[in-house]
PDB file of C-alpha atoms and ligand atoms in Angstrom:
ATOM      1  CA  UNK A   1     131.373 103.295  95.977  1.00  0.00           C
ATOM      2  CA  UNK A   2     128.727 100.536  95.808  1.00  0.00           C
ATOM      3  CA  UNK A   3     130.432  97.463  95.396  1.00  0.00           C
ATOM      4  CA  UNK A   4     128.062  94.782  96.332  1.00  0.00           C
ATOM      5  CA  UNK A   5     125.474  96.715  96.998  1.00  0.00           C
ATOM      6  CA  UNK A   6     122.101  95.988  96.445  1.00  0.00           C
ATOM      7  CA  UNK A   7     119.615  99.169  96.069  1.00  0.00           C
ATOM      8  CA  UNK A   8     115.567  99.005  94.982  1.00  0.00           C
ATOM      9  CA  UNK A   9     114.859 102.504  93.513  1.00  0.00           C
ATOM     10  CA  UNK A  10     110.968 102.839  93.496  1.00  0.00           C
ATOM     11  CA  UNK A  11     109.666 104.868  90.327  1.00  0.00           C
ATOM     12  CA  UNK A  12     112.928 103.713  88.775  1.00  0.00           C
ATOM     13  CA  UNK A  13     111.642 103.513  85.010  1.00  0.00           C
ATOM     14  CA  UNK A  14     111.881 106.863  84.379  1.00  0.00           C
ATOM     15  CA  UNK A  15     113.233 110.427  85.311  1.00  0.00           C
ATOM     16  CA  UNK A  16     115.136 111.150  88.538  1.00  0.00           C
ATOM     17  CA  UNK A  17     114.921 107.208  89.804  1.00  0.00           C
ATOM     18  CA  UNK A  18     116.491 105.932  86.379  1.00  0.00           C
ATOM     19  CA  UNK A  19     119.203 108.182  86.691  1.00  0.00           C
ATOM     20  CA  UNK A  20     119.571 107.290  90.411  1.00  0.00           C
ATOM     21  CA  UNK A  21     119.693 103.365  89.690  1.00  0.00           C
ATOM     22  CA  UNK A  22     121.981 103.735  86.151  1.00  0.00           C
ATOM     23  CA  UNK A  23     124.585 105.901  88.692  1.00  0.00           C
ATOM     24  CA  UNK A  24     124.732 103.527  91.418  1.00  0.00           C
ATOM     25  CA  UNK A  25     124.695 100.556  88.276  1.00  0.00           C
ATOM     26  CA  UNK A  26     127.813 102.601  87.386  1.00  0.00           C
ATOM     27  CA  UNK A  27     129.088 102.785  91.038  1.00  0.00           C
ATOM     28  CA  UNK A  28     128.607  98.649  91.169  1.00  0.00           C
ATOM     29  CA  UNK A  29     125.306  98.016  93.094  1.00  0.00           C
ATOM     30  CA  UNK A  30     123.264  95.431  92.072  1.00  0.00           C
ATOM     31  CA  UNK A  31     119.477  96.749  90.950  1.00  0.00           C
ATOM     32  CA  UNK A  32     115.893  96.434  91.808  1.00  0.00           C
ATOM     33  CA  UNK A  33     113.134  98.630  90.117  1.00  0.00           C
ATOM     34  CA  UNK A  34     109.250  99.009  91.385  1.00  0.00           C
ATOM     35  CA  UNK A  35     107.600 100.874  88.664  1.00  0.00           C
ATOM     36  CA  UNK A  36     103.967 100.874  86.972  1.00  0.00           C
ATOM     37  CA  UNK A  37     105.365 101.420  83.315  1.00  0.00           C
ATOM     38  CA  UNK A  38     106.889  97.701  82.062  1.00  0.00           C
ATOM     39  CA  UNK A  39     108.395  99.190  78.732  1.00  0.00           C
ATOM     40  CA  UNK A  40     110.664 101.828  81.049  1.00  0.00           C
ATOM     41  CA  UNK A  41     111.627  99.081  83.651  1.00  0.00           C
ATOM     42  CA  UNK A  42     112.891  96.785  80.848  1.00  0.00           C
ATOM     43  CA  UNK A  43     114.781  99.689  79.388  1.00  0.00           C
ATOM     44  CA  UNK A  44     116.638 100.401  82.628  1.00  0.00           C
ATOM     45  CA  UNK A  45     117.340  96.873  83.367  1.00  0.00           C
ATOM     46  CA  UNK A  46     118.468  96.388  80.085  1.00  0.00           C
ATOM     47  CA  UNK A  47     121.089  99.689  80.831  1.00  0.00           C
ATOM     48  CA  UNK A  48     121.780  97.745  84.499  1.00  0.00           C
ATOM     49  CA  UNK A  49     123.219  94.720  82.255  1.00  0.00           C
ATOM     50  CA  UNK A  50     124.980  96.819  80.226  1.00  0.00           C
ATOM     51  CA  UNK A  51     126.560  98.566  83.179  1.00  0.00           C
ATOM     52  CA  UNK A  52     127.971  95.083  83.956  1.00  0.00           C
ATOM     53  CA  UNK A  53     125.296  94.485  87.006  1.00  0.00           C
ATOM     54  CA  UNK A  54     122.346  92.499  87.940  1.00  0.00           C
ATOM     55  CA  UNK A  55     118.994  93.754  87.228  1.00  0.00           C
ATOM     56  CA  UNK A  56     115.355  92.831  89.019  1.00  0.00           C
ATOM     57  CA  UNK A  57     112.372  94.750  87.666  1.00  0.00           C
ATOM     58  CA  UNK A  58     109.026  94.445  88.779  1.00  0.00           C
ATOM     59  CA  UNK A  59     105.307  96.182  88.026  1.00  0.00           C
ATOM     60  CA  UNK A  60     105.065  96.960  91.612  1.00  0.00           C
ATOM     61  CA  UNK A  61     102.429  99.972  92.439  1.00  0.00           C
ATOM     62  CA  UNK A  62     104.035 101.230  95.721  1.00  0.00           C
ATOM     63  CA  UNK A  63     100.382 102.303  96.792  1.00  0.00           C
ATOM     64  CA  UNK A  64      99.761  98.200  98.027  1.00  0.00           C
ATOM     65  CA  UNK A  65     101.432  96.966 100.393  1.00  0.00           C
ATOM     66  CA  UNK A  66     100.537  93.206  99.510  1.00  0.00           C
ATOM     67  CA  UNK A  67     102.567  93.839  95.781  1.00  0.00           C
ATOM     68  CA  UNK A  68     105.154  96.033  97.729  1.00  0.00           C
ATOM     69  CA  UNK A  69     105.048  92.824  99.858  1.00  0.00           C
ATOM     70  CA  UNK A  70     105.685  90.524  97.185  1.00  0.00           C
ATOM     71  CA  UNK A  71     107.693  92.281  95.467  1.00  0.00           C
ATOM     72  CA  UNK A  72     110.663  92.840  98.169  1.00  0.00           C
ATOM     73  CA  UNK A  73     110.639  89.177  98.866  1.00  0.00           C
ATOM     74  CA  UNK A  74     111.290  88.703  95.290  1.00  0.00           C
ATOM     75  CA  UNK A  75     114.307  91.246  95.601  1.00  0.00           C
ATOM     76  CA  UNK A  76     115.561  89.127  98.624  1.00  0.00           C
ATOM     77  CA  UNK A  77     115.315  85.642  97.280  1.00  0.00           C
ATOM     78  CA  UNK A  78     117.418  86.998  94.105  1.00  0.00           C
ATOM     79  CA  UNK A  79     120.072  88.659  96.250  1.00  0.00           C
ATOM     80  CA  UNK A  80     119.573  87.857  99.589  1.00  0.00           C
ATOM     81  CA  UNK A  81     119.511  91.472 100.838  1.00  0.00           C
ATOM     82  CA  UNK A  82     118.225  94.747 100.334  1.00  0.00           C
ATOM     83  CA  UNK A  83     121.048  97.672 101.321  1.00  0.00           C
ATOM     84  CA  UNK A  84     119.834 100.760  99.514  1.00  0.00           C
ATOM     85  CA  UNK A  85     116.432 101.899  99.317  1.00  0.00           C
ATOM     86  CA  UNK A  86     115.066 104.895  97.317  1.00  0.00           C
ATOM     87  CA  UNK A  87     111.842 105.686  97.625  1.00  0.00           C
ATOM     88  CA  UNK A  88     111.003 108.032  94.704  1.00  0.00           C
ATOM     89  CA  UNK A  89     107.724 107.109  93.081  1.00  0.00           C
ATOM     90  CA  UNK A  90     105.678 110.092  92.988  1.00  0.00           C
ATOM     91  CA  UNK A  91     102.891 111.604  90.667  1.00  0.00           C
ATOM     92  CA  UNK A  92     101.174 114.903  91.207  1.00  0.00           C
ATOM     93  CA  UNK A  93      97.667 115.370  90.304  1.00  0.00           C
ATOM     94  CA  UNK A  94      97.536 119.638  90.620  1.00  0.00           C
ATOM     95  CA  UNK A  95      93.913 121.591  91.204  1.00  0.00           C
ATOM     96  CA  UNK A  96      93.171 124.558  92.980  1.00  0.00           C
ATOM     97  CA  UNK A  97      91.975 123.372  96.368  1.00  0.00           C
ATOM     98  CA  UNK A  98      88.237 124.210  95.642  1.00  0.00           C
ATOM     99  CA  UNK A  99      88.488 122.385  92.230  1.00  0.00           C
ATOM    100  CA  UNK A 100      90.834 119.147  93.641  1.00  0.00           C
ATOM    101  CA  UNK A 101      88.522 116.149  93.415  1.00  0.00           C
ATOM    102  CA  UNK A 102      88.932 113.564  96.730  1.00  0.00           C
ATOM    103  CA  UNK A 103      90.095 110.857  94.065  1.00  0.00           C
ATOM    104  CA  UNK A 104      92.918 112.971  93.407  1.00  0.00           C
ATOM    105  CA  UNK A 105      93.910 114.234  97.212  1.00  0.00           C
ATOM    106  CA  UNK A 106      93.782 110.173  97.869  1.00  0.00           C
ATOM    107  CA  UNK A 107      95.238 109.119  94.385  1.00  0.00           C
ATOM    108  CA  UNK A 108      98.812 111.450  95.275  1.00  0.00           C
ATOM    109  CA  UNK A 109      98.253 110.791  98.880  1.00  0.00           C
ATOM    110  CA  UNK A 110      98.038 107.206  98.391  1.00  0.00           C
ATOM    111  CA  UNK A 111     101.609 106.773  96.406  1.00  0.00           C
ATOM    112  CA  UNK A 112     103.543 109.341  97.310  1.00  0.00           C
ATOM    113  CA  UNK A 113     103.130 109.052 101.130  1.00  0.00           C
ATOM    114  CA  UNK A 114     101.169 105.636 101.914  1.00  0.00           C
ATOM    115  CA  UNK A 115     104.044 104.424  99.399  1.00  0.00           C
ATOM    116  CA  UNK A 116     106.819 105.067 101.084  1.00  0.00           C
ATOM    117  CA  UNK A 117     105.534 103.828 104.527  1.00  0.00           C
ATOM    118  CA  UNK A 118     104.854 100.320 102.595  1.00  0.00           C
ATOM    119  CA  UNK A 119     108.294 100.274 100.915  1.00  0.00           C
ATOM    120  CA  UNK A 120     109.959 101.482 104.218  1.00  0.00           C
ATOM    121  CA  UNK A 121     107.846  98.898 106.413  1.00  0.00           C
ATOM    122  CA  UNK A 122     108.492  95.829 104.070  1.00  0.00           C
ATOM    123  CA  UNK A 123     112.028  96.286 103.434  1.00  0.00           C
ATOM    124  CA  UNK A 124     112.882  97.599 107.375  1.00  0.00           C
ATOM    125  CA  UNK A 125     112.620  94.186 108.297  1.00  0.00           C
ATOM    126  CA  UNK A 126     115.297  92.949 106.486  1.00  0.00           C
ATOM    127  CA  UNK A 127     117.679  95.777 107.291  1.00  0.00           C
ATOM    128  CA  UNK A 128     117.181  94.934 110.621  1.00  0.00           C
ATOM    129  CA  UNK A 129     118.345  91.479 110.035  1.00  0.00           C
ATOM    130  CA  UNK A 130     121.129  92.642 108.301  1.00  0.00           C
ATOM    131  CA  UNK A 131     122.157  95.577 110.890  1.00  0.00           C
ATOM    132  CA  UNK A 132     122.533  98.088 107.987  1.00  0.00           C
ATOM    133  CA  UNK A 133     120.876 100.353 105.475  1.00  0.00           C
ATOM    134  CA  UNK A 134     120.279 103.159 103.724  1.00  0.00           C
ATOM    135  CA  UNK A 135     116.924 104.573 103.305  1.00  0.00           C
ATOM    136  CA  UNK A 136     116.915 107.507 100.924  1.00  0.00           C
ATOM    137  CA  UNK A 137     112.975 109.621 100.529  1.00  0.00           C
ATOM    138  CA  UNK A 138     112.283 111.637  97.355  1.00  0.00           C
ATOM    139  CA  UNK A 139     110.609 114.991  98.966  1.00  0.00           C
ATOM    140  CA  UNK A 140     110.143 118.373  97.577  1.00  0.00           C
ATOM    141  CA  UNK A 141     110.988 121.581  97.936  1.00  0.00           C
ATOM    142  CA  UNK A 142     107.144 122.107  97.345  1.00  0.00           C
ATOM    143  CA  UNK A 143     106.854 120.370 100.724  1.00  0.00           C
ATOM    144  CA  UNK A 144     108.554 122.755 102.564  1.00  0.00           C
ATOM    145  CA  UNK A 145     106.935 126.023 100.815  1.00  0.00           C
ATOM    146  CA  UNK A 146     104.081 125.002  99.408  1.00  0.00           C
ATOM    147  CA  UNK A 147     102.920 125.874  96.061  1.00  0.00           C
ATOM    148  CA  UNK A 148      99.673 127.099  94.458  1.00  0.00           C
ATOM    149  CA  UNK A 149      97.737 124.221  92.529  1.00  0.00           C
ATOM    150  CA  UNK A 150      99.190 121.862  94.746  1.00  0.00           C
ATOM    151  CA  UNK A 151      97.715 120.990  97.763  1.00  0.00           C
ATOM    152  CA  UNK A 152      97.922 117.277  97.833  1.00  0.00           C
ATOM    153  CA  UNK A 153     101.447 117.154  96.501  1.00  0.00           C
ATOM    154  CA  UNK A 154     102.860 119.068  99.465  1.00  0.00           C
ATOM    155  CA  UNK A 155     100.886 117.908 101.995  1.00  0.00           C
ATOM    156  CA  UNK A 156     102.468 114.278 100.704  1.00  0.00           C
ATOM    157  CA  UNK A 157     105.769 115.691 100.628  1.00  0.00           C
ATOM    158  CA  UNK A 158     105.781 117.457 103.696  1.00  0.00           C
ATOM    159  CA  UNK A 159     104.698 114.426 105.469  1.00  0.00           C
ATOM    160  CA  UNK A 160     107.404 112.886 103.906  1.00  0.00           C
ATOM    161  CA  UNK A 161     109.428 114.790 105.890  1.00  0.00           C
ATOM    162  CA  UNK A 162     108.127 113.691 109.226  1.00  0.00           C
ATOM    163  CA  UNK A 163     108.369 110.524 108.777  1.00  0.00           C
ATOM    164  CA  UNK A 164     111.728 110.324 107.388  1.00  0.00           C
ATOM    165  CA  UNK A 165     112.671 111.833 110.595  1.00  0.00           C
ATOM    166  CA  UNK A 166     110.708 109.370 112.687  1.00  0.00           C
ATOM    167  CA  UNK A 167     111.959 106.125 111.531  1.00  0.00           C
ATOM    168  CA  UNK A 168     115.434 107.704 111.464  1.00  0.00           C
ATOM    169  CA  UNK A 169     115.161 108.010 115.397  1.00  0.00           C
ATOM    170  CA  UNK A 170     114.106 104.544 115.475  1.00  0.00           C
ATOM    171  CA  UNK A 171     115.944 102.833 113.117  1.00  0.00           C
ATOM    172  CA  UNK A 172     119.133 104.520 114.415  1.00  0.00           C
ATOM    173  CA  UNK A 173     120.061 101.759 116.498  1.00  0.00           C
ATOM    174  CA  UNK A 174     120.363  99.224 113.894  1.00  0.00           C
ATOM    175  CA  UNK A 175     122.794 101.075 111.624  1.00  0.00           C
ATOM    176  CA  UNK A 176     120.262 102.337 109.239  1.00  0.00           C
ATOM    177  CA  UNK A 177     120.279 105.818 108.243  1.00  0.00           C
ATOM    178  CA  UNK A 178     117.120 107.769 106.914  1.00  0.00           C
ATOM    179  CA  UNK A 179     117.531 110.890 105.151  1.00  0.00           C
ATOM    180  CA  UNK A 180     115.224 112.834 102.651  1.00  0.00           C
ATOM    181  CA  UNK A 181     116.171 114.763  99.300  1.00  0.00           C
ATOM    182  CA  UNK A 182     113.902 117.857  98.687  1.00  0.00           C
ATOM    183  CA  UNK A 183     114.848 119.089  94.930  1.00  0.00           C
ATOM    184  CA  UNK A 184     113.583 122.248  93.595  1.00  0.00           C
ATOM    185  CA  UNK A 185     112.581 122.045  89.574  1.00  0.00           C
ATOM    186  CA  UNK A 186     114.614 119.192  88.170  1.00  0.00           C
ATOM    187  CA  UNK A 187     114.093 118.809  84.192  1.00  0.00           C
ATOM    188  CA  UNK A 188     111.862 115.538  83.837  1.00  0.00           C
ATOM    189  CA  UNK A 189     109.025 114.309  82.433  1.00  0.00           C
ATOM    190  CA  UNK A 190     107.095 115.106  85.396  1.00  0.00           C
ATOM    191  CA  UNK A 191     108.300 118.607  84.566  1.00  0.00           C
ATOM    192  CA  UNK A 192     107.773 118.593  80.656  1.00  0.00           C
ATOM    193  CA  UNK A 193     104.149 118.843  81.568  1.00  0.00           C
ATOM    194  CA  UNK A 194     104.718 122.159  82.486  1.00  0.00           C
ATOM    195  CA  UNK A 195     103.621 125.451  79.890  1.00  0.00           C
ATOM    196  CA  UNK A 196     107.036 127.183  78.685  1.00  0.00           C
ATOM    197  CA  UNK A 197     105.640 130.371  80.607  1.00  0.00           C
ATOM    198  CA  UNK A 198     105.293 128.939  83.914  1.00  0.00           C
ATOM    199  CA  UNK A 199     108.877 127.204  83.485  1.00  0.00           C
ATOM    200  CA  UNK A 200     110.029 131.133  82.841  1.00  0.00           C
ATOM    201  CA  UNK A 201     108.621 132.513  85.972  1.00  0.00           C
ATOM    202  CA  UNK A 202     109.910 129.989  88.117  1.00  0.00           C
ATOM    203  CA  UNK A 203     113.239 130.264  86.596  1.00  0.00           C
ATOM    204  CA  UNK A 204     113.157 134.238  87.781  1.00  0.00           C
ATOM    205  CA  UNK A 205     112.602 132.784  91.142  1.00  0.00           C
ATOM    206  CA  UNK A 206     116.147 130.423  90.931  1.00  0.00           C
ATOM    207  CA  UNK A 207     119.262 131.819  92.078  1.00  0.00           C
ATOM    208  CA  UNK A 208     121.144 129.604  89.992  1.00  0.00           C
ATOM    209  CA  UNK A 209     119.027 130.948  87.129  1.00  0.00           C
ATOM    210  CA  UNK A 210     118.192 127.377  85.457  1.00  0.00           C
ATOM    211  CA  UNK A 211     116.002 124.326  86.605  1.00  0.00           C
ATOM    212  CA  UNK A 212     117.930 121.276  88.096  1.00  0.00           C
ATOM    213  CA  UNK A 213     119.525 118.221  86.129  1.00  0.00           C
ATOM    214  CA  UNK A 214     118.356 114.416  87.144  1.00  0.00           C
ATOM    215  CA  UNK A 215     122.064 113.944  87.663  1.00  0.00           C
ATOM    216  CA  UNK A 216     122.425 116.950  90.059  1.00  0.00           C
ATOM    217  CA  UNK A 217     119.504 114.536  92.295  1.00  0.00           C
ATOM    218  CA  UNK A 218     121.272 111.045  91.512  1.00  0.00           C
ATOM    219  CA  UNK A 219     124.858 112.487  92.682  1.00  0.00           C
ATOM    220  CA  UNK A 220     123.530 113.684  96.063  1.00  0.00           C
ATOM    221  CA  UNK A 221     121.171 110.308  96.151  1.00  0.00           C
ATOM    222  CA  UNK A 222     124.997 108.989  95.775  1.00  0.00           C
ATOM    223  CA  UNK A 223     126.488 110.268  98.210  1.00  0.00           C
ATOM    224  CA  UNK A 224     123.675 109.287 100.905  1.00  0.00           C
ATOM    225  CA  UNK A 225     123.868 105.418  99.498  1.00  0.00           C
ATOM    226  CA  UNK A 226     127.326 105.344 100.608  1.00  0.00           C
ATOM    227  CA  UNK A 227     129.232 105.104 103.973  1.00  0.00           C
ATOM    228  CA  UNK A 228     130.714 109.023 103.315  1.00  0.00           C
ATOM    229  CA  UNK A 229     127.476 109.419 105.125  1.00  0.00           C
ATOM    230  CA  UNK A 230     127.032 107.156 108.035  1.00  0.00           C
ATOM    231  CA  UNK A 231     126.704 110.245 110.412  1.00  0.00           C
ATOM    232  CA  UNK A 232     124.201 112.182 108.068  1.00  0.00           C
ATOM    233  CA  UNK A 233     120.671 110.600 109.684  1.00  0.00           C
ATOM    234  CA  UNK A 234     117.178 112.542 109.646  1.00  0.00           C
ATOM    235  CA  UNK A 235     118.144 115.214 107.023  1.00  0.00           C
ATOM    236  CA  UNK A 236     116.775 116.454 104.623  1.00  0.00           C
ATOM    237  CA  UNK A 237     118.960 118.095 101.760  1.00  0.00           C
ATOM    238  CA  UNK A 238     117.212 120.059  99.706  1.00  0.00           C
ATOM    239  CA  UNK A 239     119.007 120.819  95.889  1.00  0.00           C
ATOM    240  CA  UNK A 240     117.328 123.649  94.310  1.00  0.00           C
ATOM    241  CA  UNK A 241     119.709 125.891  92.997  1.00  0.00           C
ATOM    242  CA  UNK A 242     119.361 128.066  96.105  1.00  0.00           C
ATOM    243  CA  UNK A 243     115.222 128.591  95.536  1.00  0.00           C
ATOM    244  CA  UNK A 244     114.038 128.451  99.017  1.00  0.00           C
TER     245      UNK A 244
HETATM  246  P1  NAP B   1     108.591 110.852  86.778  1.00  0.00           P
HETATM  247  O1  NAP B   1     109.465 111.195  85.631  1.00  0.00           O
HETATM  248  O2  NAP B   1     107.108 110.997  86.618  1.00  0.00           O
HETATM  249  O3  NAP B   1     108.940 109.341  87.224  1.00  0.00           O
HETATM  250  C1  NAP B   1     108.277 108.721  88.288  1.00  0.00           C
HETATM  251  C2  NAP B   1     108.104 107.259  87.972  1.00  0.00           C
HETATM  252  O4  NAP B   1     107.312 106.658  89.031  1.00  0.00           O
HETATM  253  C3  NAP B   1     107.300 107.029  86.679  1.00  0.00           C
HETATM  254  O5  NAP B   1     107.841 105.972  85.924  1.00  0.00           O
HETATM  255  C4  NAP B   1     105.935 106.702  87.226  1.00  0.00           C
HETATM  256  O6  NAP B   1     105.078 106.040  86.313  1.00  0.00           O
HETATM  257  C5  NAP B   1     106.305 105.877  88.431  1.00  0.00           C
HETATM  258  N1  NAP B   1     105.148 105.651  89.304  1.00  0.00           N
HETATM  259  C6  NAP B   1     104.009 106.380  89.375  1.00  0.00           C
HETATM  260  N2  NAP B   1     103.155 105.831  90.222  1.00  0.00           N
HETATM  261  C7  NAP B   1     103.739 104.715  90.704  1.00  0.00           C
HETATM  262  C8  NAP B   1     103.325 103.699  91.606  1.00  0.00           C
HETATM  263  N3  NAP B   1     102.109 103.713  92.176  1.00  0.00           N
HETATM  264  N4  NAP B   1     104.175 102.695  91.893  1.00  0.00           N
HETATM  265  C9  NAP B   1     105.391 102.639  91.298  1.00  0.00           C
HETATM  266  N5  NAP B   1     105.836 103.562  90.426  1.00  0.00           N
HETATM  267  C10 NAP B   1     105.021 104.588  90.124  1.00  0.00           C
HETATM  268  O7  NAP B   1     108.981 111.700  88.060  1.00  0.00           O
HETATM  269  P2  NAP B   1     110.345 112.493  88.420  1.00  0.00           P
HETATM  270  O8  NAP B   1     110.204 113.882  87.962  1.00  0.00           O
HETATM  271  O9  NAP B   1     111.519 111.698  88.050  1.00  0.00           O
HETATM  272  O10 NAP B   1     110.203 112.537  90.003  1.00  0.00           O
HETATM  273  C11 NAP B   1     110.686 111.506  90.842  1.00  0.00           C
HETATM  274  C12 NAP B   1     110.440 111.900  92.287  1.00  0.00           C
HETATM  275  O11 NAP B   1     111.056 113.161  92.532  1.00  0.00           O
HETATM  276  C13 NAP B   1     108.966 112.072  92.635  1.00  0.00           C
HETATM  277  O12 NAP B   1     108.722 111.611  93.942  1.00  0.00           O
HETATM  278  C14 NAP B   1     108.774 113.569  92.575  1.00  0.00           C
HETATM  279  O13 NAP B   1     107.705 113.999  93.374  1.00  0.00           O
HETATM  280  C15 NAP B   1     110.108 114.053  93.087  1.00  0.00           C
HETATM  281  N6  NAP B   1     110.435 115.421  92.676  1.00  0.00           N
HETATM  282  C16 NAP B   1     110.541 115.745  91.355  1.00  0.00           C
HETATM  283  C17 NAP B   1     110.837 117.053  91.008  1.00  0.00           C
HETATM  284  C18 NAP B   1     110.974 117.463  89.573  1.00  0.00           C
HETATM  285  O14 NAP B   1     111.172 118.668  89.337  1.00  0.00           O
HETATM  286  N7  NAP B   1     110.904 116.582  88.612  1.00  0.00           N
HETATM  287  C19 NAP B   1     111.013 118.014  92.002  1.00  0.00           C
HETATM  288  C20 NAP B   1     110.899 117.643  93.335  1.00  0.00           C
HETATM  289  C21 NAP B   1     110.607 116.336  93.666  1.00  0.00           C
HETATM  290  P3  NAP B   1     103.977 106.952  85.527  1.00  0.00           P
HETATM  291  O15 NAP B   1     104.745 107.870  84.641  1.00  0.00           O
HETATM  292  O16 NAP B   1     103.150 105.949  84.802  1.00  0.00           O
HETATM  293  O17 NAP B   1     103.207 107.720  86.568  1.00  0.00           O
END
């Protein structure tokens, strides 16, 4: 579905972005990774190889744009385009509003929105060029419902949101397509944090009656890397097991 492909998954070392770049590995795209955690981005370039593709990992905090910067023109003088791009890094940082410190409103702030503007801006340029692309943004459901505790996350992710939609009206011309996923509670390491109780009480509130797998995220992430989807620009899907 990928053939010849190349797609940089941001946050790729771990969680819902590995599983995104091993899939479209599997699907034959070519990989890039921007992560913070060398160990992971080793491992999932190693699994690229494996997969019988090319893999380009990088320690690349999304947060500045000079690395982001760097980073992509690395990417393009290795394979001379960019055709996919995920934007998925994201941490949360959760407080009660009263209790959130500023360091952590601009910490989540900083990579989970400013990050995606940097990504988007940097590797725009070259989809221009190339008069195609894919621009896939890792949202939340949390964005769209807001959760308690959470503040800075869904202000990030809702923002997300707008801006997805934005550059999707002006990057329309130019055969790129921007689109958002909003998952629900996807089982990660992001969501191994969580206490077994609170995983119970938001399992009451799931239709589906279970939390989401990473390849339930990576198959729709799929789907919206490929041309099934040229007409599909300035959605967002959300996959939540019919939560909100
Ligand atoms: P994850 O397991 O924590 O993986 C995210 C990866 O991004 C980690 O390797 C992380 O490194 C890396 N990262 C953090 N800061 C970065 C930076 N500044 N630059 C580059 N990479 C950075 O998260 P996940 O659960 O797979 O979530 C992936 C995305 O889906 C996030 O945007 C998240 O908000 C969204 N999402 C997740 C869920 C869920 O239930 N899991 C639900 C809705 C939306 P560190 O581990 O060192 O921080």
């Amino acid at each position: 579905m990928l053939k010849d492909k190349l797609a940089l998954i941001t946050g790729g070392g771990q969680g819902i972005g590995r599983e995104i770049a091993c899939l479209f590995a599997q699907q034959g795209a070519n990989i890039a990774i921007f992560d913070v955690r060398e160990d992971a981005i080793k491992e999932v370039i190693a699994q690229t190889v494996s997969l019988g593709k090319q893999g380009l990992g990088m320690c690349v905090d999304v947060s500045k744009f000079a690395e982001v910067e760097k980073g992509i023109q690395k990417v393009v003088d290795k394979f001379g385009k960019i055709s996919i791009l995920v934007n998925n890094a994201g941490i949360t940082r959760d407080a009660l509003l009263l209790r959130m410190k500023e360091e952590d409103w601009d910490k989540v702030l900083n990579i989970n929105l400013k990050g995606v503007f940097n990504c988007t801006k940097a590797v725009a340029k070259i989809m221009f060029k190339q008069r195609e692309g894919k621009i896939i943004n890792i949202s939340s459901i949390i964005g769209m419902r807001g959760n308690v505790g959470q503040s800075n996350y869904a202000a990030s992710k809702a923002a997300i949101i707008g801006f997805t939609k934005s550059i999707a009206r002006e990057f329309a011309s130019r055969n790129i397509q921007a689109n958002a996923i909003a998952p629900g509670f996807i089982q990660t390491e992001m969501t191994v944090k969580m206490s077994e109780a609170s995983k119970e009480a938001i399992i009451k509130q799931i239709p589906s009656g279970k939390l989401g797998e990473k390849k339930d995220v990576a198959n729709l992430a799929l789907f919206l890397a490929s041309k099934n989807s040229n007409y599909i620009n300035g959605e967002v899907i959300k996959i939540d097991g019919g939560m909100v």
